[in-house]
Amino acid sequence: MEFQRRNALLGAAALAAMGSALPAAAQASPPPQRGANPPRFLRIKHGDMEVTTLLDGAMGGTNANIQNFFPDSRPEEITPLRARAFAIERGLHQPVGAYLVHTGRNLVMIDCGGHSSFIPTTGGTLDALRASGYTPEQVDTVLLTHIHPEHALGLSYDGATRNFPNAEVVVTQIDHQFWTDPAMESRVPQGQRFIEAGRRAIRPYQGRIRTVEMRQDLEVLPGIFMDPAPGHTPGHVSFRLTSQNETMLIWGDIAHQMVIQLARPRWRVGVDVDGAMGVESRVRTLNMLADTGILMGGVHVPWPGFGRIIRDGEGFLYVPRPQQFS
C-alpha cells in the first residue's frame, strides 16, 4: 500500500512539473472564435444531374405568433413537439435554402433565397452559389415554387438589378397573377409588405418571365417536372427531378416546421391563402413521398436539405440523408 501511495504521489508531481514546463500559450484555453460561418453548400449526384443545396439563412417568429401560424394547435400538443425539435425559446425558427440543379443542359435555380432588407437573417444564397464554384451569370433558369420573399428576393434586392442577368424566370401563371394583380391584394394573409417585396423581386425580369399553366407532370425543362401543390399560394408547386430512373422532389412550402407539421400534417397554417387546400396538398405530397421512398428536399428543410419521408403513426417523420464522402 505504501509503495502504491508513493508511486501515485510521484506521478502527480511529474504531471505537475510537466504542466509548469509548458509554454504559457499552450496552457491557456484558446479564445472563442467570433464571426459569421462561411457560406454553406452541399453537392450530390442524382443520376446524370448534379444537385447542390445552398444555405440562404434562417427565419423565425415570436411565441406570440405561434397560435396565428398554427390556428388548430393547442399548447399541450405543440409544446412537446417543439421540445422534440430543439425549440428556440423566443418562438418558431426554420432554415431558408435554395437548390442549384445542373441537368447537363441547363443550370437551374429552384427558388433563390431572400434578402436582409426583408428578413435580416437571410440573403446568403449568392455567396453560397459562388462558394460552390458557380456564378450567378451562369444560371440560365430560375424556377419559382411561388413568389414569397424568402423564395424570390434573391432575384433582385433593389427591384432594378437582375442578380441572375442571363436567366429566364419560370413561375405558374396563376401565382404570377396572384402577386401582380391589384385585385388579389386583399387575399394575401401577410399583407402589403409581402406583396411589395414579391413584386420587387420579379420587376427587373419583365420580358424574361415565362408563365406556365399549373399542371401535373408538366415538363418545365428537360428532366424537371411540376407537381402542383396549391393552398399556401394559389400557384404554389413542387418540382420533380428525373434522371437515369432516379427521382427527387424539391418542394417550396409544403412544410415550414418539419417536426411539427409532419407529426400534425392536418393542422392548417395561418399564412396559407387557402388553409384547407394547403392541408390537402401537404398530406398528398407526404403520402406520395412515404409510398415511393424517393429523395426529397425543401426550402425550409433542415440543413443540408436532403432526406426521405417515412410514416410514423398518423403522421410522418423526416429522415435526413447521411452525408457521403465518396
XYZ file of C-alpha atoms in Angstrom:
326
model
C 0.000 0.000 0.000
C 2.823 2.378 0.906
C 4.557 1.539 -2.403
C 1.365 2.338 -4.384
C 0.868 5.571 -2.437
C 4.459 6.669 -3.122
C 4.096 5.919 -6.870
C 0.851 7.895 -7.065
C 2.463 10.906 -5.382
C 5.460 10.725 -7.704
C 3.160 10.504 -10.756
C 1.170 13.539 -9.646
C 4.342 15.515 -9.066
C 5.641 14.568 -12.507
C 2.416 15.706 -14.173
C 2.547 18.994 -12.292
C 6.144 19.512 -13.376
C 5.244 18.800 -16.997
C 2.386 21.315 -16.832
C 4.614 24.050 -15.436
C 7.156 23.382 -18.168
C 4.639 24.028 -20.958
C 4.678 27.449 -22.624
C 2.042 29.813 -21.272
C 0.231 29.853 -24.646
C -0.163 26.049 -24.516
C -1.624 26.142 -21.004
C -4.221 28.828 -21.765
C -7.593 27.971 -23.292
C -7.902 29.258 -26.854
C -10.131 32.327 -27.166
C -13.627 31.746 -28.575
C -13.889 32.447 -32.293
C -16.395 35.041 -33.405
C -17.779 35.991 -36.772
C -20.100 34.546 -39.381
C -19.812 30.983 -40.643
C -18.632 30.668 -44.238
C -21.231 30.244 -46.995
C -22.628 26.736 -46.985
C -23.353 24.321 -49.829
C -23.608 20.565 -50.332
C -23.494 18.823 -53.711
C -24.810 15.369 -54.583
C -25.205 13.347 -57.761
C -28.702 12.496 -58.943
C -28.498 10.258 -61.990
C -26.751 12.404 -64.594
C -27.710 15.558 -62.709
C -25.789 17.450 -60.036
C -27.885 18.975 -57.252
C -26.406 21.493 -54.808
C -28.137 22.845 -51.716
C -27.342 26.470 -50.916
C -27.927 27.791 -47.408
C -29.517 31.238 -47.582
C -30.044 31.806 -43.858
C -32.939 31.389 -41.453
C -36.180 32.985 -40.343
C -38.451 32.789 -37.353
C -41.356 34.199 -35.426
C -42.202 35.035 -31.834
C -44.012 32.838 -29.348
C -46.916 35.267 -29.524
C -47.362 34.390 -33.193
C -47.473 30.591 -32.821
C -51.240 30.466 -32.473
C -51.618 32.549 -35.631
C -49.205 30.310 -37.519
C -50.876 27.093 -36.338
C -54.508 28.075 -35.630
C -55.516 24.443 -34.947
C -52.805 23.860 -32.335
C -53.173 23.736 -28.578
C -50.303 24.455 -26.155
C -50.426 20.967 -24.640
C -49.929 19.471 -28.119
C -47.414 21.835 -29.639
C -45.141 22.180 -26.590
C -43.804 18.583 -26.674
C -43.422 18.756 -30.451
C -41.375 21.942 -30.131
C -39.252 20.299 -27.432
C -38.616 17.361 -29.774
C -37.464 19.861 -32.412
C -34.943 21.639 -30.102
C -37.308 24.564 -29.559
C -35.870 28.047 -29.537
C -37.314 29.882 -26.553
C -38.282 33.027 -28.416
C -40.501 31.222 -30.967
C -40.578 29.243 -34.191
C -37.479 29.022 -36.347
C -36.691 27.495 -39.724
C -33.807 27.491 -42.201
C -34.036 29.068 -45.635
C -32.312 27.416 -48.562
C -32.285 27.086 -52.331
C -31.304 24.383 -54.818
C -28.976 24.571 -57.800
C -29.512 21.883 -60.443
C -27.048 21.146 -63.236
C -29.010 18.966 -65.655
C -26.252 18.639 -68.232
C -28.141 21.075 -70.471
C -29.287 23.759 -68.024
C -28.019 25.369 -64.836
C -31.180 25.926 -62.822
C -32.015 27.574 -59.518
C -35.102 26.249 -57.725
C -36.030 29.296 -55.661
C -33.204 31.682 -54.831
C -33.450 32.818 -51.210
C -34.331 36.132 -49.636
C -32.537 39.296 -48.589
C -31.611 41.040 -45.358
C -33.712 44.087 -46.294
C -36.802 41.938 -45.739
C -35.624 39.293 -43.256
C -32.285 40.299 -41.663
C -31.075 36.717 -41.276
C -31.497 35.791 -44.964
C -29.676 36.697 -48.164
C -26.735 34.281 -48.307
C -27.667 32.401 -51.477
C -25.459 34.320 -53.907
C -22.417 33.950 -51.640
C -23.130 30.219 -51.254
C -23.558 29.894 -55.026
C -20.172 31.483 -55.679
C -18.535 29.386 -52.957
C -19.896 26.277 -54.678
C -17.929 27.151 -57.810
C -20.658 28.705 -59.952
C -21.575 32.312 -60.675
C -24.993 33.976 -60.991
C -24.168 34.750 -64.633
C -24.050 31.026 -65.416
C -27.610 30.374 -64.230
C -29.925 30.203 -67.252
C -33.228 29.443 -65.464
C -34.805 30.250 -62.098
C -37.825 28.095 -61.236
C -40.026 29.631 -58.544
C -42.207 27.418 -56.375
C -44.090 30.634 -55.545
C -43.351 34.353 -55.202
C -42.802 34.689 -51.453
C -39.916 36.989 -50.448
C -37.655 34.334 -48.885
C -38.012 32.288 -52.068
C -37.793 35.047 -54.676
C -35.973 38.136 -53.392
C -32.671 36.597 -54.433
C -33.737 37.534 -57.970
C -33.322 41.244 -57.228
C -32.668 43.071 -53.981
C -33.475 46.566 -55.200
C -36.184 45.998 -57.813
C -33.870 47.230 -60.570
C -30.848 44.915 -60.726
C -31.067 41.381 -62.089
C -28.923 39.221 -59.787
C -29.138 36.472 -62.426
C -28.583 38.624 -65.526
C -28.869 35.803 -68.075
C -31.724 33.862 -66.521
C -35.291 33.219 -67.561
C -37.729 33.101 -64.620
C -40.378 30.391 -64.717
C -43.456 30.584 -62.479
C -47.034 29.383 -62.724
C -49.375 31.814 -64.431
C -51.788 31.683 -61.500
C -49.082 32.576 -58.955
C -47.737 35.390 -61.137
C -51.222 36.849 -61.460
C -51.869 36.482 -57.744
C -48.848 38.622 -56.865
C -49.180 41.213 -59.608
C -52.944 41.796 -59.889
C -54.121 44.599 -57.528
C -57.492 42.832 -57.273
C -55.791 39.964 -55.423
C -54.113 42.040 -52.722
C -56.855 41.549 -50.135
C -56.289 37.770 -50.275
C -52.648 37.912 -49.137
C -52.568 36.924 -45.416
C -49.196 38.613 -44.803
C -50.297 41.988 -46.147
C -48.832 44.762 -48.252
C -45.206 44.336 -47.206
C -45.125 40.823 -48.658
C -46.844 41.991 -51.838
C -44.368 44.798 -52.412
C -41.379 42.508 -51.782
C -42.654 39.897 -54.223
C -43.207 42.487 -56.919
C -39.776 43.988 -56.306
C -38.177 40.585 -56.800
C -39.583 39.965 -60.281
C -39.758 43.559 -61.590
C -36.368 43.626 -63.399
C -37.208 40.410 -65.276
C -40.073 41.786 -67.352
C -39.692 40.171 -70.757
C -37.747 37.286 -69.180
C -40.627 35.723 -67.218
C -42.198 32.582 -68.643
C -45.543 31.854 -67.033
C -46.761 28.268 -67.322
C -50.003 26.535 -66.517
C -50.185 24.694 -63.218
C -50.451 21.105 -64.437
C -49.358 17.758 -63.046
C -46.289 16.338 -64.826
C -45.718 19.465 -66.922
C -42.089 19.262 -68.090
C -40.875 22.810 -67.451
C -37.310 21.928 -68.530
C -35.864 18.635 -69.773
C -35.899 16.274 -66.802
C -37.741 18.685 -64.470
C -41.475 18.159 -63.936
C -44.157 20.038 -61.994
C -46.176 18.756 -59.038
C -48.971 21.260 -58.245
C -49.387 21.951 -54.512
C -51.844 24.867 -54.216
C -53.057 26.286 -50.932
C -50.039 28.034 -49.491
C -50.457 30.304 -52.504
C -52.831 29.629 -55.421
C -49.958 28.717 -57.748
C -47.587 27.001 -55.316
C -45.803 23.976 -56.859
C -43.048 21.442 -56.252
C -40.562 20.206 -58.848
C -39.537 16.617 -59.628
C -36.041 15.941 -60.939
C -35.779 12.761 -63.010
C -32.569 11.281 -64.384
C -31.495 7.671 -65.060
C -34.618 6.287 -63.341
C -33.867 8.334 -60.209
C -36.459 10.799 -58.935
C -36.171 13.596 -56.372
C -38.828 16.075 -55.247
C -37.952 19.643 -54.275
C -40.791 21.431 -52.503
C -41.280 25.066 -51.617
C -43.522 25.368 -48.554
C -45.234 22.012 -48.122
C -43.872 22.352 -44.575
C -42.097 25.151 -42.716
C -41.686 23.353 -39.365
C -40.671 19.808 -40.236
C -41.118 18.133 -36.839
C -44.403 19.849 -36.016
C -46.097 19.731 -39.408
C -45.091 16.174 -40.231
C -46.419 14.979 -36.874
C -49.629 17.015 -37.391
C -49.964 17.274 -41.187
C -53.648 18.190 -40.989
C -53.087 21.334 -38.945
C -53.850 24.379 -41.050
C -51.216 27.085 -41.479
C -52.212 30.701 -40.872
C -50.021 32.046 -43.666
C -51.709 29.845 -46.289
C -54.064 31.619 -48.675
C -56.363 28.571 -48.511
C -55.706 26.579 -45.332
C -57.845 23.553 -46.244
C -56.260 23.272 -49.683
C -52.812 23.631 -48.122
C -53.575 20.656 -45.846
C -54.738 18.626 -48.844
C -51.542 19.389 -50.784
C -49.333 18.612 -47.778
C -50.982 15.270 -46.996
C -50.980 14.224 -50.657
C -47.281 15.093 -51.027
C -46.236 13.371 -47.806
C -48.200 10.237 -48.707
C -46.545 10.117 -52.122
C -43.065 10.510 -50.637
C -43.698 7.863 -47.969
C -45.129 5.457 -50.556
C -42.291 5.853 -53.057
C -39.329 6.438 -50.743
C -37.826 8.939 -53.174
C -35.301 11.533 -52.063
C -36.685 14.973 -51.268
C -35.630 18.466 -50.322
C -37.311 21.735 -49.494
C -36.583 25.380 -48.829
C -37.227 25.072 -45.065
C -35.905 21.525 -44.654
C -33.136 21.248 -42.014
C -29.631 21.614 -43.404
C -28.199 20.113 -45.527
C -31.607 19.729 -47.109
C -31.866 16.161 -48.448
C -33.796 13.292 -46.903
C -36.765 10.949 -47.021
C -40.255 10.918 -45.537
C -41.480 7.861 -43.616
C -44.758 7.125 -41.838
C -44.997 7.489 -38.070
C -48.409 6.567 -36.682
C -50.935 9.046 -38.051
C -48.169 11.386 -39.122
C -44.740 11.300 -40.725
C -41.053 11.704 -39.912
C -38.227 13.300 -41.862
C -35.074 11.164 -42.101
C -32.006 13.196 -43.190
C -29.779 11.723 -45.880
C -26.412 10.896 -44.281
C -23.566 12.885 -45.772
C -21.494 10.661 -48.050
C -17.817 11.176 -48.772
C -17.252 9.033 -51.832
